[in-house]
Structures are given as structure tokens and as C-alpha cells.
Coordinates of C-alpha atoms in Angstrom, one line a residue:
X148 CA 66.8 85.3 8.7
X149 CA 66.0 83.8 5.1
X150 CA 66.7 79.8 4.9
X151 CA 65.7 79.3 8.2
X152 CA 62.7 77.6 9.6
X153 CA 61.8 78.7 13.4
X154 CA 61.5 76.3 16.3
X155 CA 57.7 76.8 16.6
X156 CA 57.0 75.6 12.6
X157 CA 59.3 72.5 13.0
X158 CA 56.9 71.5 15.6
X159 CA 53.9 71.9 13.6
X160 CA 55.2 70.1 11.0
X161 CA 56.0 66.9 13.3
X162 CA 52.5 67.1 14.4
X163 CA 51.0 66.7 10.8
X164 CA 53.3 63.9 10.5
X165 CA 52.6 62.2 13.4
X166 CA 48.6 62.5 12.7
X167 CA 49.2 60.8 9.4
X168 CA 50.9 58.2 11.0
X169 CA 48.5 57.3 13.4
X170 CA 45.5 57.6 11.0
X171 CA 47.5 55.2 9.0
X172 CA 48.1 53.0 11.8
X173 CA 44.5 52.8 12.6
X174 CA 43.2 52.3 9.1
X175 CA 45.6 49.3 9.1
X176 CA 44.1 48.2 12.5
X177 CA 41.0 48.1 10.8
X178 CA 41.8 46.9 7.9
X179 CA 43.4 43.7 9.9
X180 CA 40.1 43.2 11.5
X181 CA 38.6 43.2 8.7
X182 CA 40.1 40.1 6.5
X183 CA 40.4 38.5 10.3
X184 CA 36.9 38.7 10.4
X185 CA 35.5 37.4 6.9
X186 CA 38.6 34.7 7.2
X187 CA 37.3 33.2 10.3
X188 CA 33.7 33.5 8.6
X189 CA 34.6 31.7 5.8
X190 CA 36.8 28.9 7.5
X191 CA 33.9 28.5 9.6
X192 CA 31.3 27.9 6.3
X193 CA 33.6 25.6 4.8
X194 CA 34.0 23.3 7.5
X195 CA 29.9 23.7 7.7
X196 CA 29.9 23.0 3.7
X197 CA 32.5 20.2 4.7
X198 CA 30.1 18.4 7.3
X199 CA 27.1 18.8 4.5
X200 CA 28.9 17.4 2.0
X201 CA 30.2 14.7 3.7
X202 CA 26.9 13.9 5.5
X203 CA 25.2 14.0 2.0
X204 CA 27.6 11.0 0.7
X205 CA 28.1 9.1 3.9
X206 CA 24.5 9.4 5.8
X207 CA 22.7 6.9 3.4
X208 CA 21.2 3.7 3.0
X209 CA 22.1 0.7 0.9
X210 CA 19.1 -1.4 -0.8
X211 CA 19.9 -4.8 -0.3
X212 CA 16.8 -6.6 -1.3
X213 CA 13.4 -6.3 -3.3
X214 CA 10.5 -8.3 -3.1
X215 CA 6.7 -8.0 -3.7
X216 CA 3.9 -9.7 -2.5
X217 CA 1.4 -11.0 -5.1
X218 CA -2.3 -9.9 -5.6
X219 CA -5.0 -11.8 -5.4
X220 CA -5.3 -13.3 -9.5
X221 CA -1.3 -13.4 -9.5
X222 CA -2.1 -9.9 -12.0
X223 CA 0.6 -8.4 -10.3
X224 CA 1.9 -6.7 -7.4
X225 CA 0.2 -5.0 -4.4
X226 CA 3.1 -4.6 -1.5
X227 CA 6.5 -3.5 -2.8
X228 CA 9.3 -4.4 0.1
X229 CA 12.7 -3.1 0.3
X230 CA 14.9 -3.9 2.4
X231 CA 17.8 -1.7 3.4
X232 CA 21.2 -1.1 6.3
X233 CA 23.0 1.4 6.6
X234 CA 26.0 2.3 4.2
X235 CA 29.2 1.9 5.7
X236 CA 30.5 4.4 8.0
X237 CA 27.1 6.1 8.3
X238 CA 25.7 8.0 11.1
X239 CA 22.4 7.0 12.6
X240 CA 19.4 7.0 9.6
X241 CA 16.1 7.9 11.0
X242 CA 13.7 6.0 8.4
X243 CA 10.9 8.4 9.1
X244 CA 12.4 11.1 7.6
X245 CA 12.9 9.7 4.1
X246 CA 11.5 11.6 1.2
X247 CA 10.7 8.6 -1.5
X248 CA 9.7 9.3 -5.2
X249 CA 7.6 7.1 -7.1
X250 CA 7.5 6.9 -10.7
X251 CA 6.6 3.7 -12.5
X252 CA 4.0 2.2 -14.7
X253 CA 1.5 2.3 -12.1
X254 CA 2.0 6.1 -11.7
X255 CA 3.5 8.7 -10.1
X256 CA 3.4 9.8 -5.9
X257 CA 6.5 11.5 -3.6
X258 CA 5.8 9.2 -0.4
X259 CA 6.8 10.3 2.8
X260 CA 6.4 7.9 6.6
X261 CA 2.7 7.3 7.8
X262 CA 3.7 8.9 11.6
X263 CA 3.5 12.3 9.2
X264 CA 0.2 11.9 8.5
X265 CA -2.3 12.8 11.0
X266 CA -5.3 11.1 9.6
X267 CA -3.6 7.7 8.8
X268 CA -6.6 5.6 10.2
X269 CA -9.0 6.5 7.3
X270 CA -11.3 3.8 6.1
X271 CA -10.2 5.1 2.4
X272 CA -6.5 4.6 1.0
X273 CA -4.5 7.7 1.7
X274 CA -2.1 8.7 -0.8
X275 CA 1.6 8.9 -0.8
X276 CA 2.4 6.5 2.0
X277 CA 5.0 4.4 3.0
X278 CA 6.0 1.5 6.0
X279 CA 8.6 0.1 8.0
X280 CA 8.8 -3.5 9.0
X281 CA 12.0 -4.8 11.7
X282 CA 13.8 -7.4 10.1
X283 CA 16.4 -7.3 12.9
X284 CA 17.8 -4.6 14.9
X285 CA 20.7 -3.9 17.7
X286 CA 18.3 -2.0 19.7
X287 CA 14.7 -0.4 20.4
X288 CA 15.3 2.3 17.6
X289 CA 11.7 3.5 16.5
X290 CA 12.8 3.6 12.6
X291 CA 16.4 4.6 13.3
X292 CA 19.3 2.4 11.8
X293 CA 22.1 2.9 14.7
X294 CA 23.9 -0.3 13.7
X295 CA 25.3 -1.5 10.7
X296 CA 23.9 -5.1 11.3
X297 CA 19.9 -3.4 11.6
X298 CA 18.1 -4.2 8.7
X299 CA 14.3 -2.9 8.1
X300 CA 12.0 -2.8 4.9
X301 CA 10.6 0.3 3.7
X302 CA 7.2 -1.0 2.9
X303 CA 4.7 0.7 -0.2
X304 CA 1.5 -0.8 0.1
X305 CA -1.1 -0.5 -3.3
X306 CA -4.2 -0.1 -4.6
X307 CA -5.0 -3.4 -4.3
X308 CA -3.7 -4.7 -0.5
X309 CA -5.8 -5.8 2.1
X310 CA -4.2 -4.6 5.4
X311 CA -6.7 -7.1 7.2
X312 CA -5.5 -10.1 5.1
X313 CA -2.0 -8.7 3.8
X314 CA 1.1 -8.8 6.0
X315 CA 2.2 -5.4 6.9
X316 CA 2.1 -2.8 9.2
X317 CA 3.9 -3.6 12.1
X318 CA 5.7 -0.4 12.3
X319 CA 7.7 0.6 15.0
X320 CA 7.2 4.2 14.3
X321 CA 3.8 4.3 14.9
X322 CA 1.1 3.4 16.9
X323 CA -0.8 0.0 15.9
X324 CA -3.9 1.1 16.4
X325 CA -3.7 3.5 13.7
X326 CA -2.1 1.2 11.1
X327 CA -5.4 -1.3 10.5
X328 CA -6.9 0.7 7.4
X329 CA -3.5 2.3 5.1
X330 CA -2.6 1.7 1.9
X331 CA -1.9 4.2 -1.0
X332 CA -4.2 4.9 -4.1
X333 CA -1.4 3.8 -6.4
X334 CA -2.7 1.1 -8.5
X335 CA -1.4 -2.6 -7.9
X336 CA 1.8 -2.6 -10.3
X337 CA 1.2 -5.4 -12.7
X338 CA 3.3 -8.3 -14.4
X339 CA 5.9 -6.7 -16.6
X340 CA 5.9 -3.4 -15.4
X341 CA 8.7 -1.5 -13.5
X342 CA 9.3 1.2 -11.7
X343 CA 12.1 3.6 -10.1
X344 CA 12.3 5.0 -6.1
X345 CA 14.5 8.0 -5.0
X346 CA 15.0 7.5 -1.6
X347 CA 16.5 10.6 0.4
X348 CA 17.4 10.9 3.4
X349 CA 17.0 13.5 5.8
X350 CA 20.6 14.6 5.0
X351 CA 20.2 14.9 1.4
X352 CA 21.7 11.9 0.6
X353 CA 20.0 10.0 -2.0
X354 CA 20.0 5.9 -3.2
X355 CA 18.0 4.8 -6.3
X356 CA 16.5 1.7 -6.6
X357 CA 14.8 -0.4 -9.7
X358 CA 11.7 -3.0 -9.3
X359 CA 10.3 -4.8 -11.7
X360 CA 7.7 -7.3 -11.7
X361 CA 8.2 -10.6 -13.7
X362 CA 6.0 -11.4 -16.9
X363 CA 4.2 -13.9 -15.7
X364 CA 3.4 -15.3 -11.6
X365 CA 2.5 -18.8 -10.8
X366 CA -1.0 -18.8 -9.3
X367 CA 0.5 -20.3 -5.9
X368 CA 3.2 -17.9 -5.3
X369 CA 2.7 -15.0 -2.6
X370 CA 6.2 -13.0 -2.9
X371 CA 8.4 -13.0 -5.3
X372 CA 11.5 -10.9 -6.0
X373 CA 11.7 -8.0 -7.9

């Protein structure tokens, strides 16, 4: 009869229908797992972005004092000493991994710590060097600040020092033995000059710092503050 649609076909047709549903179902599975997915992937990079970027401003040093010790005909400088603690609320600082840059009227070097150096016993200055000196610290720490009340100085040594006759090198980072000859090839910096330091830490986080030597130095003085 016309009109009428047989029991076989109105089977067929619920079939279709149900495959369509299903395929729908599943591309909405899929779909799901998708934005799941990159969600969880990008809640994971921005608590790693988070941690970087918090570790960048709180992981850092504060410069607390400058001094230099005098050259030989008061001329100018030939040991630049900074002294430095931890920032408040910092993590431990490993001083051995700072990157420093140099730039002042003496010239231009990007210093990194003498333990990175494998030859740092040469007879002849070696370039782009810096040491560290314990002023006081909590515990045995090799260069690492793991207390707010340790303070060290990062120690740049000229041209012009005398590691035989000049005080530094006692560095806790490295062994003695291997300290006796080291200076860099910077030129002393002289009276009325200046220069600026980048200090960065191994997370990224960075402190400048400003020196500049006085006009004139008394004959009799050794240090004096920059």
C-alpha cells in the first residue's frame, strides 16, 4: 500500500540514526580529550613559568658593601671587593655559578668563578676571573649562601695585584694550591674612574652594582671604599 513504510525500512532507518549518534558521541569523546589534554599541559607550564619567574626575582643577592684595595703608588685600584647576603626570602645562592659583567674605565671582561677554569694556576694572569672570600657563614657551604646572616665577597683581582703580597684568595670553592698565581688582565682601575657589574645568578636573577674609585688616595691607605 502507498503511504506506508514496511517494518524492514523502519529498521534501516534507526540504524543510520544510531551510527550517527555514536560517531558523534565519539568525536565528542575525543574532542574532550583533547582540550583535557592541552589544559593539563598548559596548567602545568604556567606553574613551571610561575616557579621561573618567581625564582628570577627572589633567588638573588643583595650588595651590601664595596671596597678596594690600593695599588702600590696609591694610582688606583687593584682588588675590587664586594660584599654580598642573600635577598630576603631567597633560596640557597651557589656563588660559583654567577655570570658577572664588567664594563668600566679599565675595560671590558664577562667574569665567571675560578673553580670553572681548569688552568687557574698559570704563572700569567688569566682573564675573566673572579673570587670568593668567607666573611662569616652558618655552615661549611663551599660558595653557597644557605643563610641569611652568611656574608661572602665576590673578589676581582687586577692587572696590577700581587697574589703573593695581596690578600686574597682564600676561596672556599677551590683548592689552595691552585689559587697562588690568579689575577685577571684587566688593568688596575685608577683614581676617578668607575665602573658597573651585572651579577647573575644561576637562576637568572640579576643585581647591579656601581664602583667608583675616589680622585685622589692618601699614600698610607690600603682599602678604601668604593
Amino acid at each position: 500500500m502507498k503511504g506506508y513504510i514496511k517494518r524492514n525500512e523502519r529498521g534501516q532507518v534507526g540504524i543510520g540514526t544510531l551510527i550517527v549518534f555514536i560517531a558523534l558521541v565519539l568525536v565528542a569523546a575525543i574532542a574532550a580529550g583533547v582540550l583535557i589534554n592541552t589544559a593539563g599541559f598548559l596548567q602545568t607550564q604556567a606553574e613551571q613559568t610561575g616557579e621561573d619567574s618567581s625564582s628570577q626575582v627572589a633567588n638573588n643577592i643583595n650588595v651590601i658593601g664595596e671596597v678596594g684595595d690600593v695599588n702600590s703608588d696609591a694610582s688606583g685600584v687593584n682588588v675590587t671587593r664586594l660584599t654580598v647576603q642573600r635577598s630576603p626570602g631567597s633560596d640557597n645562592v651557589d656563588l660559583t655559578e654567577l655570570s658577572i659583567q664588567y664594563v668600566g674605565d679599565n675595560g671590558f671582561a664577562n667574569l665567571i668563578h675560578a673553580s670553572k677554569v681548569e688552568n687557574v694556576s698559570s704563572t700569567e694572569p688569566t682573564d675573566n676571573l673572579y673570587f670568593l672570600e668567607v666573611i662569616t657563614a652558618a655552615s661549611e657551604t663551599d660558595g653557597v649562601m644557605t643563610d641569611d646572616s652568611d656574608r661572602y665577597q665576590i673578589v676581582i683581582p687586577f692587572d696590577g695585584a700581587n697574589p703573593q703580597e695581596d690578600s686574597y684568595g682564600d676561596d672556599p670553592a677551590i683548592d689552595d694550591s691552585l689559587q697562588t698565581n690568579d689575577k685577571n688582565s684587566l688593568a688596575d682601575i685608577g683614581t676617578g674612574e668607575e665602573a658597573e657589574l651585572e651579577i647573575t645568578t644561576a637562576d637568572r636573577a640579576t643585581r647591579n652594582a656601581f664602583i667608583q674609585v675616589p680622585d685622589t688616595i692618601e699614600d698610607d691607605e690600603t682599602s678604601i671604599t668604593l
